[in-house]
mmCIF file of C-alpha atoms in Angstrom:
data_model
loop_
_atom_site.group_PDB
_atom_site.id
_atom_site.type_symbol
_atom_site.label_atom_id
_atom_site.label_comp_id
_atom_site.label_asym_id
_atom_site.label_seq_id
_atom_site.Cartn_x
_atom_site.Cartn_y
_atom_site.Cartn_z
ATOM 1 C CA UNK T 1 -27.831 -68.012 -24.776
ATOM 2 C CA UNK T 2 -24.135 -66.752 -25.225
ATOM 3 C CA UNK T 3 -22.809 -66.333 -21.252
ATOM 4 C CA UNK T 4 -21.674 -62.529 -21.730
ATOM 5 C CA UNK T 5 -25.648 -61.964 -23.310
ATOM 6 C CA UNK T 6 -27.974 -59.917 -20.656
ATOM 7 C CA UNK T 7 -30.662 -62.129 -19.113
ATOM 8 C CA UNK T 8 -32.771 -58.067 -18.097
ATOM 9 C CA UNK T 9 -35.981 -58.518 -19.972
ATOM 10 C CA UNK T 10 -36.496 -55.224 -22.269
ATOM 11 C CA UNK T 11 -37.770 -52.395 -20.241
ATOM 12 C CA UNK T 12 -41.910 -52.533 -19.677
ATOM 13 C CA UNK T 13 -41.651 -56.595 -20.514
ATOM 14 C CA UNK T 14 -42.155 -58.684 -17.429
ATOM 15 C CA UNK T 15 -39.675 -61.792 -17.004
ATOM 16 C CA UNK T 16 -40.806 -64.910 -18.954
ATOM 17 C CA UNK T 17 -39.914 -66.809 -15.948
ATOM 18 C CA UNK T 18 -42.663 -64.385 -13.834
ATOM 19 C CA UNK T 19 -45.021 -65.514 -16.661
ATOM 20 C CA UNK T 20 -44.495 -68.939 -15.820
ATOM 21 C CA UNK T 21 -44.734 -68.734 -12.265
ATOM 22 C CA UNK T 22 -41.030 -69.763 -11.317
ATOM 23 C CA UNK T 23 -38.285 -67.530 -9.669
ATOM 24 C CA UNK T 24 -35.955 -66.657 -11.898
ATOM 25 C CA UNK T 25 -32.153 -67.460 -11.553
ATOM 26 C CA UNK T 26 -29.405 -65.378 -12.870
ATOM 27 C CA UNK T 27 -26.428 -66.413 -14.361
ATOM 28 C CA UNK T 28 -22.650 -65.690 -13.513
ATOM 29 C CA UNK T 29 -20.125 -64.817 -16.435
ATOM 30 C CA UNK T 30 -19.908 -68.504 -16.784
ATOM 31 C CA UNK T 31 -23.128 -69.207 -18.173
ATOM 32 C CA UNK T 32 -24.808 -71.615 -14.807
ATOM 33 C CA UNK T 33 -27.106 -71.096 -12.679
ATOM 34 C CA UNK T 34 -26.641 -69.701 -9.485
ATOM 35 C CA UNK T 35 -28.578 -69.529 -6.625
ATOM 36 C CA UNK T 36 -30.978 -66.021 -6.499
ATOM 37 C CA UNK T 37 -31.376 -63.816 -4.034
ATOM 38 C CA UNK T 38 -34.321 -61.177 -3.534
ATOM 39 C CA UNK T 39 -33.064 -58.201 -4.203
ATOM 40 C CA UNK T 40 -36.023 -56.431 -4.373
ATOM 41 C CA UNK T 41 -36.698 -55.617 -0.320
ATOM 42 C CA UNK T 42 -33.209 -54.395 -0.051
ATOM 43 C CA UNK T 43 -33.665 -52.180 -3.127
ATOM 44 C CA UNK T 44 -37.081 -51.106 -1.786
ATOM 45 C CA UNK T 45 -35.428 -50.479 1.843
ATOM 46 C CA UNK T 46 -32.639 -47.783 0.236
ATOM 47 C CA UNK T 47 -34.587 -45.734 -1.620
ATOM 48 C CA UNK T 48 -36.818 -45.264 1.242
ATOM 49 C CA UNK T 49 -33.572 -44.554 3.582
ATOM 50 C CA UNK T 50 -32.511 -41.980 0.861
ATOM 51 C CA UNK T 51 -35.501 -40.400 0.660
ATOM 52 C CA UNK T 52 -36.048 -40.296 4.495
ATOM 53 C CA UNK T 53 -32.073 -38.712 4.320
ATOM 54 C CA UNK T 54 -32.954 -36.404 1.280
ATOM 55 C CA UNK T 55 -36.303 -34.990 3.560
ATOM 56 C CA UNK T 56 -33.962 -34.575 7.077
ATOM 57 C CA UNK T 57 -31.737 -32.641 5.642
ATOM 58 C CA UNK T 58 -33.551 -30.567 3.192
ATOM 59 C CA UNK T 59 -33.679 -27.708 5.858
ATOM 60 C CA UNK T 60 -29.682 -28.014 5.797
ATOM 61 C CA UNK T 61 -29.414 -26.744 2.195
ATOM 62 C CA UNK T 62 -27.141 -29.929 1.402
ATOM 63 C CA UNK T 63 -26.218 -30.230 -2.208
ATOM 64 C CA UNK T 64 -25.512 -33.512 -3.367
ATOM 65 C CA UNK T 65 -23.411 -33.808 -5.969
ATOM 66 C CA UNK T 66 -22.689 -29.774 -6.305
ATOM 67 C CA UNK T 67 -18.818 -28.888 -6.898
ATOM 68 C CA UNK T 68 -19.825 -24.917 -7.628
ATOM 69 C CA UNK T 69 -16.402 -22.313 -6.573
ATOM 70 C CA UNK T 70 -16.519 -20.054 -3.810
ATOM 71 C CA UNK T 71 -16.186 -16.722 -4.960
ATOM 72 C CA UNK T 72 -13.392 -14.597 -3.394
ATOM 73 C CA UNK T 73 -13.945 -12.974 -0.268
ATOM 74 C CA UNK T 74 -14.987 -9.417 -0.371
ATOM 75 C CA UNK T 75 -12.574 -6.735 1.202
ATOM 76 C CA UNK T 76 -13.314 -4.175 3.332
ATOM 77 C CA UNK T 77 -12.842 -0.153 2.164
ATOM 78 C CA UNK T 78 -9.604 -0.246 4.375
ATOM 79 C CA UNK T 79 -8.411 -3.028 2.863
ATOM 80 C CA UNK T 80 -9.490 -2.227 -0.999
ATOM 81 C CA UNK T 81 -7.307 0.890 -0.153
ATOM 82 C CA UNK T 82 -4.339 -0.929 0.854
ATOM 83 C CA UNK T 83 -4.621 -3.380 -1.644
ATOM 84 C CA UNK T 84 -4.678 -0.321 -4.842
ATOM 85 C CA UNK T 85 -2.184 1.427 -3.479
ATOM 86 C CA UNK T 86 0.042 -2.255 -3.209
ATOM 87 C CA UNK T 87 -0.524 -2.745 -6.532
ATOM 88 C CA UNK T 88 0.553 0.792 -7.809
ATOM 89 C CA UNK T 89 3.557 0.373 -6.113
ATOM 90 C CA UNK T 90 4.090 -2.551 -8.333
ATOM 91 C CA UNK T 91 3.644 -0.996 -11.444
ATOM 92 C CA UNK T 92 5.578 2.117 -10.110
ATOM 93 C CA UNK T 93 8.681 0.106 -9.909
ATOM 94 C CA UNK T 94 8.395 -2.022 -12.800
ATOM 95 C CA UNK T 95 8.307 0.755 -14.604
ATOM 96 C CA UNK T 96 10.730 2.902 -12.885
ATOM 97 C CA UNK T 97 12.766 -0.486 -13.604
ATOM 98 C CA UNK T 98 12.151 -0.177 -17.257
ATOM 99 C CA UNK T 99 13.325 3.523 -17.343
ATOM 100 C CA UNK T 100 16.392 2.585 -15.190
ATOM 101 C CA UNK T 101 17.002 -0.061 -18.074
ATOM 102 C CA UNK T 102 17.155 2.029 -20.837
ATOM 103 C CA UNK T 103 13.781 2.315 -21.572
ATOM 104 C CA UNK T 104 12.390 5.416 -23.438
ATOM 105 C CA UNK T 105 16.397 6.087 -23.721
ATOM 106 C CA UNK T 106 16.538 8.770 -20.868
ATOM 107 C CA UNK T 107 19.699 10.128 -19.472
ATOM 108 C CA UNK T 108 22.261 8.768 -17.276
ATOM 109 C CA UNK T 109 20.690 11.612 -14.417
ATOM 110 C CA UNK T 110 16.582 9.956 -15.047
ATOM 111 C CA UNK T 111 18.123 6.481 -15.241
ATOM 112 C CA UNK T 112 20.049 7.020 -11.695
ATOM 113 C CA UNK T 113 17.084 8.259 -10.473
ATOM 114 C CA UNK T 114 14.839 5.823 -11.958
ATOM 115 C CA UNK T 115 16.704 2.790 -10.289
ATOM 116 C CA UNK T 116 16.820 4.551 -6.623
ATOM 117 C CA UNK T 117 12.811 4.957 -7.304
ATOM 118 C CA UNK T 118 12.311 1.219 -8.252
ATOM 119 C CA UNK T 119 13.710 0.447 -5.421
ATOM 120 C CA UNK T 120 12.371 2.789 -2.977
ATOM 121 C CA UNK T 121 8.691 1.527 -4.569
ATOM 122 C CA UNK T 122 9.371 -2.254 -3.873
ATOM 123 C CA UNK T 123 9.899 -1.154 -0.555
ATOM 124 C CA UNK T 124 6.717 0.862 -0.222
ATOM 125 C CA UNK T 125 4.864 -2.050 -1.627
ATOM 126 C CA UNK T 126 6.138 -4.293 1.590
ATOM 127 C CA UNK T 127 5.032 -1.657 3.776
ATOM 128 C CA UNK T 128 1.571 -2.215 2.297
ATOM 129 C CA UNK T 129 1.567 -5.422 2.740
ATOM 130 C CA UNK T 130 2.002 -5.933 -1.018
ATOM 131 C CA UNK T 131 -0.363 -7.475 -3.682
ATOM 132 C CA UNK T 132 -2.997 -9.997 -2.197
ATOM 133 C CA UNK T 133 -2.791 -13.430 -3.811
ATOM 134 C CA UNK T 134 -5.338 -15.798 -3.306
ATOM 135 C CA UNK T 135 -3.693 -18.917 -4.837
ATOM 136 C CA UNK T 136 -0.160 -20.050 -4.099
ATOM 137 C CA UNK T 137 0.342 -20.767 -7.318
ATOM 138 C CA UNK T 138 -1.851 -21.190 -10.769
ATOM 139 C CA UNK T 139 -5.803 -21.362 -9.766
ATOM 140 C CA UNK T 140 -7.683 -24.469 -10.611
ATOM 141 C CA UNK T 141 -9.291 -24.424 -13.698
ATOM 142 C CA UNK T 142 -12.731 -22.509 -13.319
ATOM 143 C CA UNK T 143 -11.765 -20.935 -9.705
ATOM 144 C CA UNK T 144 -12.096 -17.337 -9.439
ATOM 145 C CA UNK T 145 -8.874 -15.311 -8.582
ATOM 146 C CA UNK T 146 -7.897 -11.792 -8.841
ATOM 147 C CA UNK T 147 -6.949 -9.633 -11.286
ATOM 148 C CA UNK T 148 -3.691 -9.454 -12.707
ATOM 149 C CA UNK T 149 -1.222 -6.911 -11.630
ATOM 150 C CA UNK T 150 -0.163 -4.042 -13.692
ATOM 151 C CA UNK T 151 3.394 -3.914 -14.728
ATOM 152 C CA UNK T 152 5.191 -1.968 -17.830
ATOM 153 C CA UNK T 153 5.142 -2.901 -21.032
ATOM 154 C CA UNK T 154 8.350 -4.185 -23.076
ATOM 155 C CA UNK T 155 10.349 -0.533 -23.442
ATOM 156 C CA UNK T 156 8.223 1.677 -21.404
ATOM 157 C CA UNK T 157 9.750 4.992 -21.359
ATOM 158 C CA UNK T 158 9.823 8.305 -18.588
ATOM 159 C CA UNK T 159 6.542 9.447 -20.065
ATOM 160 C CA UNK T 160 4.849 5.688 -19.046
ATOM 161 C CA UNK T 161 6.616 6.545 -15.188
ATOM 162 C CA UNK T 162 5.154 9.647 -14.803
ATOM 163 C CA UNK T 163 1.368 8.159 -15.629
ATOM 164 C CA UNK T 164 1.996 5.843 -12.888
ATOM 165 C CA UNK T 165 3.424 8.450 -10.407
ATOM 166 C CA UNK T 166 0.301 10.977 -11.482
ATOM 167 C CA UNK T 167 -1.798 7.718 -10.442
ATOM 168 C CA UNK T 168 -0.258 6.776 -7.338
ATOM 169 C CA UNK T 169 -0.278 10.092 -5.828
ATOM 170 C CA UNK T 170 -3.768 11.174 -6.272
ATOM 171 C CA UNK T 171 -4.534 7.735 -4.692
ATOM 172 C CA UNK T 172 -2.065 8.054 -2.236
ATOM 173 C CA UNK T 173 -2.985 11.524 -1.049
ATOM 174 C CA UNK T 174 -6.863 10.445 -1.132
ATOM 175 C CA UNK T 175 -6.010 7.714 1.251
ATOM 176 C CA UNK T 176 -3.875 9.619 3.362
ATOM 177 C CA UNK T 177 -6.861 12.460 3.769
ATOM 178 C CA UNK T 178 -9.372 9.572 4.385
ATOM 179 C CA UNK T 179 -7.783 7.346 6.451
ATOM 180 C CA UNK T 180 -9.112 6.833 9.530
ATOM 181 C CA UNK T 181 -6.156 4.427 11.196
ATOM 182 C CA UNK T 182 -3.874 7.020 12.427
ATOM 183 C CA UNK T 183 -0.590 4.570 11.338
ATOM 184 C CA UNK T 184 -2.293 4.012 7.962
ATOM 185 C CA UNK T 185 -2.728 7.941 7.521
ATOM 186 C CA UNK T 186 0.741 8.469 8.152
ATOM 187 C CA UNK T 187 1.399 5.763 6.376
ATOM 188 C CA UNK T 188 -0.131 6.834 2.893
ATOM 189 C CA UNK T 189 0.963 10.236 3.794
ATOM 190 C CA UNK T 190 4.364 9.004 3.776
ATOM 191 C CA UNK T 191 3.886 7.002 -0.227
ATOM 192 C CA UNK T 192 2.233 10.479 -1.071
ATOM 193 C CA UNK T 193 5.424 12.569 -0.332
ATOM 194 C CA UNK T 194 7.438 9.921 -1.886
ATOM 195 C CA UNK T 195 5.927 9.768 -4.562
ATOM 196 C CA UNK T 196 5.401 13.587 -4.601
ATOM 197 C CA UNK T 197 9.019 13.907 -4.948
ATOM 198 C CA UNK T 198 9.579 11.832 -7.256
ATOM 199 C CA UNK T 199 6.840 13.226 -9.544
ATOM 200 C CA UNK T 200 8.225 16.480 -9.303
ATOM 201 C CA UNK T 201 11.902 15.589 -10.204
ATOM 202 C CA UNK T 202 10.669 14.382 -13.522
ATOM 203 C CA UNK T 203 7.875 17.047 -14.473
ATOM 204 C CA UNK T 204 8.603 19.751 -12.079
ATOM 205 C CA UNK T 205 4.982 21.531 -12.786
ATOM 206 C CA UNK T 206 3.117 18.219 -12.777
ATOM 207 C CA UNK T 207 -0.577 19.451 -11.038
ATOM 208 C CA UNK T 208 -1.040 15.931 -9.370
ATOM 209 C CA UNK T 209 1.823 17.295 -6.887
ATOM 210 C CA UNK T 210 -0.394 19.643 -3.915
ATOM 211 C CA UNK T 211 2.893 21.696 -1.892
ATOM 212 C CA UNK T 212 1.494 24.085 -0.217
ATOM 213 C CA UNK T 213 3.610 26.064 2.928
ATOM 214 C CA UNK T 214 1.648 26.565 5.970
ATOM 215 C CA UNK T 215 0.332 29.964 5.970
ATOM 216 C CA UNK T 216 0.945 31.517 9.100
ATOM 217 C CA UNK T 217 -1.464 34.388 8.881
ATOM 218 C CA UNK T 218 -4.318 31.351 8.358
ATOM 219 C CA UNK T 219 -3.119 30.010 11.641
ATOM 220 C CA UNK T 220 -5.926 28.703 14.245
ATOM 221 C CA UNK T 221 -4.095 26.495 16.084
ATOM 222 C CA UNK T 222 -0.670 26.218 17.516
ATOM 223 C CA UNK T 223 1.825 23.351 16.206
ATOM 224 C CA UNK T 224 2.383 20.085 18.116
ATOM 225 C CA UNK T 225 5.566 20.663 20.379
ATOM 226 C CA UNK T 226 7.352 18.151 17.543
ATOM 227 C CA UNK T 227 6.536 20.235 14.757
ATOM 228 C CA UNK T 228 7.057 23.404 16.491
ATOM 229 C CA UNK T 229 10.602 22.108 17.432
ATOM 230 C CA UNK T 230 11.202 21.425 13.802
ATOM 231 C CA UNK T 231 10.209 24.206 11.967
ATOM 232 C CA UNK T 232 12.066 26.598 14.266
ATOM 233 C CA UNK T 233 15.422 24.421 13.928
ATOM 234 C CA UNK T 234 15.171 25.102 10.212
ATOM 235 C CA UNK T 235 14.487 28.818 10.300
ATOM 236 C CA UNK T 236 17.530 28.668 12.608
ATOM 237 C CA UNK T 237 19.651 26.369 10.013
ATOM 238 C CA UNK T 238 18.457 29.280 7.452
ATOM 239 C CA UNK T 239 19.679 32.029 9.469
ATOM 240 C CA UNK T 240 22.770 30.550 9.622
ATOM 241 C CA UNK T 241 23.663 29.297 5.884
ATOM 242 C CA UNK T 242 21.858 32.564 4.241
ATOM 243 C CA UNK T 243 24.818 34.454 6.622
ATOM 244 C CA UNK T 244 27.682 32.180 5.081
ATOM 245 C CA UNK T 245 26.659 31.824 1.161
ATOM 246 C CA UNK T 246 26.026 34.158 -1.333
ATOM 247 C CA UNK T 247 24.124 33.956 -4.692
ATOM 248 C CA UNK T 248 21.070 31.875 -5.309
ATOM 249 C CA UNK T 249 21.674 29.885 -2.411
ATOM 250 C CA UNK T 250 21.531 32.863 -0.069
ATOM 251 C CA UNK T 251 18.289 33.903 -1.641
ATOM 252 C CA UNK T 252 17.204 30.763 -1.018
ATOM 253 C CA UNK T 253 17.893 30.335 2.594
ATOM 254 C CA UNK T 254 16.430 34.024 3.375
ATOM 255 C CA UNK T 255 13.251 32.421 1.810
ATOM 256 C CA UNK T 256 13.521 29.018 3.644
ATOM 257 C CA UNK T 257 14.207 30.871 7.102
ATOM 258 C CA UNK T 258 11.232 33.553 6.368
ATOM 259 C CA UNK T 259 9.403 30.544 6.014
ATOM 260 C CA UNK T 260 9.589 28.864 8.910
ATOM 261 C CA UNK T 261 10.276 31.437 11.260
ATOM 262 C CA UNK T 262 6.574 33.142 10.615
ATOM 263 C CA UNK T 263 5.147 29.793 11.103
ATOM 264 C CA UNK T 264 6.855 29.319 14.785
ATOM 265 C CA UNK T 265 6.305 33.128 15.662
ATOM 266 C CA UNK T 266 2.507 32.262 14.925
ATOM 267 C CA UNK T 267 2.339 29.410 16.455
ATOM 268 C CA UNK T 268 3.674 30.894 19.443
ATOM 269 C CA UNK T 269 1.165 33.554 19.814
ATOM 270 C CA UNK T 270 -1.398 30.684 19.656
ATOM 271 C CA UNK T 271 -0.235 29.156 22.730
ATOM 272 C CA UNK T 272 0.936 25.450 23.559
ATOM 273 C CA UNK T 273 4.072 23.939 24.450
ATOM 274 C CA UNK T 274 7.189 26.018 23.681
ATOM 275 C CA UNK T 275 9.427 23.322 22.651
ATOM 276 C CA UNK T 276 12.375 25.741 21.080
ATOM 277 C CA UNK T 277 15.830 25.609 21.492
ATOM 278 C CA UNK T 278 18.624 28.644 21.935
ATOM 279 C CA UNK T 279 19.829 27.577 19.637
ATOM 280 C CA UNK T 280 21.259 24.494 17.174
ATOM 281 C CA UNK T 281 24.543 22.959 16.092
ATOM 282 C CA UNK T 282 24.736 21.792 12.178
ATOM 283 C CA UNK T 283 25.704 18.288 11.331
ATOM 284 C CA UNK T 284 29.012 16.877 9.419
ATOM 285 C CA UNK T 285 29.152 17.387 5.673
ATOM 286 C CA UNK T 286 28.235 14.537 4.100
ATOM 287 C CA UNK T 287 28.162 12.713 0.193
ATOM 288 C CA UNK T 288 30.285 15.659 -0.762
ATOM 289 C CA UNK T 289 28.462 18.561 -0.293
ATOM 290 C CA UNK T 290 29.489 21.835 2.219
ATOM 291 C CA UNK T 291 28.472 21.755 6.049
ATOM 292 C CA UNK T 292 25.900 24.319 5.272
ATOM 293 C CA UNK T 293 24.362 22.620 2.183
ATOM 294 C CA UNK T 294 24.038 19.475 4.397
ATOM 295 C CA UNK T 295 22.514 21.568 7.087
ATOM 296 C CA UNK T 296 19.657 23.222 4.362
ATOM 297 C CA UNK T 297 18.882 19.329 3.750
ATOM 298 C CA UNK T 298 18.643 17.918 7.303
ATOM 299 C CA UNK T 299 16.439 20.330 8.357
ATOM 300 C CA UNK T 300 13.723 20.297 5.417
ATOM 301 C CA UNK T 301 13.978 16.766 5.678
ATOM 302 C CA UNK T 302 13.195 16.703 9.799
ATOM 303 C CA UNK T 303 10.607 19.405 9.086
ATOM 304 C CA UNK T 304 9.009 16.439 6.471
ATOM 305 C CA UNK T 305 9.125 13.689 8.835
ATOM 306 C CA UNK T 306 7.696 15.753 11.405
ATOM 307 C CA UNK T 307 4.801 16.751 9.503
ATOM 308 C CA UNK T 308 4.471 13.042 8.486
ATOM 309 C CA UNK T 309 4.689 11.740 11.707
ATOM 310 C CA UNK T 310 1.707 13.757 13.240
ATOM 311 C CA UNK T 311 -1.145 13.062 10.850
ATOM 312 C CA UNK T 312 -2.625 9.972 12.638
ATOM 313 C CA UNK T 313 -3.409 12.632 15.298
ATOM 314 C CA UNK T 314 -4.619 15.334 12.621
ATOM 315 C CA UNK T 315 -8.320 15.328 10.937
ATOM 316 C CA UNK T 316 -10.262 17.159 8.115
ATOM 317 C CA UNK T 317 -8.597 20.576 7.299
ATOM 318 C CA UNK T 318 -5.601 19.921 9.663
ATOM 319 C CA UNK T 319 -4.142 16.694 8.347
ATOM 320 C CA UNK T 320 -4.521 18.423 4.819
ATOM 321 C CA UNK T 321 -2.578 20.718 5.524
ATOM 322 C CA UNK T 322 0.299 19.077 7.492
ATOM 323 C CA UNK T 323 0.279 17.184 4.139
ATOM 324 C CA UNK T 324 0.702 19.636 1.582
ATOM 325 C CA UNK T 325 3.455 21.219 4.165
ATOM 326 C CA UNK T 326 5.268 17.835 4.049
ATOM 327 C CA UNK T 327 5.028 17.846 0.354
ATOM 328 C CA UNK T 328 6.769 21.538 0.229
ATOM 329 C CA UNK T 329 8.881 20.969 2.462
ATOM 330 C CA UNK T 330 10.546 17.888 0.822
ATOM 331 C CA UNK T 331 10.504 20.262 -2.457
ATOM 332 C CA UNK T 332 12.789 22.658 0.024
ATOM 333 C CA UNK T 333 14.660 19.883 0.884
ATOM 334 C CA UNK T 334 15.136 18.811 -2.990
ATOM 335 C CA UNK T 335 16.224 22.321 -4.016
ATOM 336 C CA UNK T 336 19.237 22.047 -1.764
ATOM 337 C CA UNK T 337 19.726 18.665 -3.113
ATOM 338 C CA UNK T 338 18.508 16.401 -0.689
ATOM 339 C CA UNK T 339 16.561 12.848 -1.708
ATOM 340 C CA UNK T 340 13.443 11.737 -0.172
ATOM 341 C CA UNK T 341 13.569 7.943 1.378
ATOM 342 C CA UNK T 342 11.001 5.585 0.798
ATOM 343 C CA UNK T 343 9.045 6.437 4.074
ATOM 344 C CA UNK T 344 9.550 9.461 5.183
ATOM 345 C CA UNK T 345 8.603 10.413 8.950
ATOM 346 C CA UNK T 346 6.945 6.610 8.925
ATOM 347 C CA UNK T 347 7.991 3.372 10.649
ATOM 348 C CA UNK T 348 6.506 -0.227 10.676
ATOM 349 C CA UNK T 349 3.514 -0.665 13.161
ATOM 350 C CA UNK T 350 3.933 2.860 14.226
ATOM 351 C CA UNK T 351 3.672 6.225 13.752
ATOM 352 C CA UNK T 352 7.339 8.146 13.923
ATOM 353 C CA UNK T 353 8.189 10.414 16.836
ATOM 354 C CA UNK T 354 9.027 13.728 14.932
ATOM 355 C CA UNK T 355 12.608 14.953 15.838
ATOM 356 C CA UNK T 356 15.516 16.777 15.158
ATOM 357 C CA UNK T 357 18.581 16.082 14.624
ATOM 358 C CA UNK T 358 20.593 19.359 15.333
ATOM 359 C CA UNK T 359 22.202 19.311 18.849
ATOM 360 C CA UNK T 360 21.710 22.077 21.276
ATOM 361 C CA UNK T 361 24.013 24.589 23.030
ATOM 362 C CA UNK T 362 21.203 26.157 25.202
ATOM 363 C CA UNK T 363 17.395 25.724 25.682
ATOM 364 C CA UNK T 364 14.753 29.035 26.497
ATOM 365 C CA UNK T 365 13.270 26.559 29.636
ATOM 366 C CA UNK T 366 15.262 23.981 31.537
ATOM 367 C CA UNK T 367 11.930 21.812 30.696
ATOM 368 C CA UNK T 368 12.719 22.173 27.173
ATOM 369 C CA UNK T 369 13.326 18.869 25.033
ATOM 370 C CA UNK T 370 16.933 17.929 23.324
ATOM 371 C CA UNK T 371 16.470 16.719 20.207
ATOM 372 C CA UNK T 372 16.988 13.026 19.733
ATOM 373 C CA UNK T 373 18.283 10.916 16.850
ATOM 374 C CA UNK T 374 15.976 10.772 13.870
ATOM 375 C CA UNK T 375 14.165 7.481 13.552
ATOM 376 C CA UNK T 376 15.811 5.313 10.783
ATOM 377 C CA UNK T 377 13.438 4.597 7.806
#
């Protein structure tokens, strides 16, 4: 027999050596005889050890030999929220990017306004926590992960933008109405007037954009002592620029003061803190435009981040309405040529006190608030 041939009888054939009565020896590589061992015992002894092993552990659910995936953890509602509203941020900006790029060949005005709004989404998208990611890098082969992020398509145009603005608002506004973390509702009520704005500069009669005024004559409750403060600094601001201009902008600030002056005097009537001032000195002119025109904007804006500020505390009717008023009042804001930050009214890991920024000459009450420095966003 060659040294490298099997000495293994066939399977079901019983040794020749058995047959003869002697104990067989095997044979190294080098064709002699060694000396055998049994092997049989310590054969016999494992398997019974494995099966003893298999039968102790069978209660344990242990699968030998199994390399199946996890799946991906499920998220909770709150988190699902978050995580949508992440990823239309994403796409918001990428294709606000495209736009600003020359995509859809839009004008200079789009474009400018385009690049702020790329910008202003990326840093929504932090705020949110941005896009989860469950691998660091490419998933092993067969692994679930999740769903690749939307982003715009190689020349997406103004028309593209506004689908993803339409989308991100209504989700936006859901959230903020459903929320029921008080710095996530203010939060998402924030992205919603953002967004809002921005929605509006491009397709002014867009429906996915909900302004509505408060309507005073609807009133049931008074305003928070922040809100109250605001709104009656603007109808002051009002008073003052609809005396100095003339024109469309006078017509304008009669409107703005009417406004906001029959929301404090109902508010008023309702009771609660009276938080008003005697009165309220403008700020500087700033980026070019008159004293009064900068006025007009400051106070629309504190109105917004007033609004803003207090929906954590609002629920059900109330916080919809405080956000459709933030939403129209960033519109009145826009008219006079103001620009809606990122965030308005919202800062990280908590909700924004709701100020003014005009400074007093005299208050009604010596326990009257001053005003203090709007929060930076």
């Amino acid at each position: 027999m060659h040294p490298f041939d099997s000495t293994e009888p066939e399977s079901g054939a019983a040794p020749a050596s058995a047959r003869e009565g002697a104990e067989p020896r095997p044979r190294s590589l080098s064709g002699k005889t060694r000396a055998g061992r049994r092997a049989e015992p310590v054969r016999r002894t494992g398997a019974i050890g494995l099966a003893a092993l298999l039968v102790a552990t069978g209660g344990c659910s242990l699968r030998v030999g199994s390399s199946a995936p996890d799946a991906l953890p499920t998220m909770s509602q709150a988190e699902s929220t978050r995580e949508a509203l992440a990823r239309d941020a994403v796409l918001i900006s990428s294709e606000a990017s495209s736009v600003a790029d020359g995509g859809g060949a839009a004008d200079d005005d789009v474009r400018s306004r385009a690049a702020a709004l790329a910008k202003a989404a990326e840093e929504q998208g932090q705020a949110l926590g941005g896009v989860w990611e469950p691998w660091a890098s490419a998933p092993p082969k067969g692994y679930p992960t999740a769903t690749p992020v939307a982003t715009a398509s190689v020349g997406s145009g103004t028309a593209e933008l506004v689908d993803a603005l339409e989308q991100g608002v209504g989700r936006a506004r859901k959230a903020a109405l459903a929320a029921t973390d008080a710095d996530a509702a203010s939060l998402y009520a924030s992205i919603t007037v953002s967004w809002s704005a921005a929605l509006a500069a491009l397709f002014p009669d867009d429906k996915a954009v909900v302004a509505a005024p408060r309507d005073a004559s609807s009133m049931t409750e008074a305003l928070s002592g922040e809100r109250l403060l605001t709104y009656d600094a603007a109808r002051y601001a009002m008073e003052e620029v609809a005396a100095r201009t003339s024109g469309d902008d006078r017509t304008r600030a009669v409107a703005d003061s009417k406004a906001a002056g029959d929301v404090v005097t109902a508010s008023v009537a309702l009771g609660g803190a009276d938080t008003r001032l005697a009165a309220y000195a403008g700020p500087a002119a700033v980026d070019g435009a008159s004293a009064d025109v900068t006025w007009a904007r400051q106070a629309w804006t504190d109105v917004v981040d007033a609004e803003v500020a207090g929906i954590g505390s609002d629920s059900g009717k109330a916080r919809e309405t405080a956000l459709d008023a933030a939403v129209d009042a960033a519109e009145r804001a826009a008219a006079w040529g103001a620009s809606t930050p990122a965030l308005p009214g919202w800062t990280d890991g908590a909700t924004a006190s709701a100020t003014g920024t005009a400074s007093p000459t005299a208050t009604t009450a010596s326990s009257a608030p001053a005003p203090a420095a709007s929060p930076s966003h």
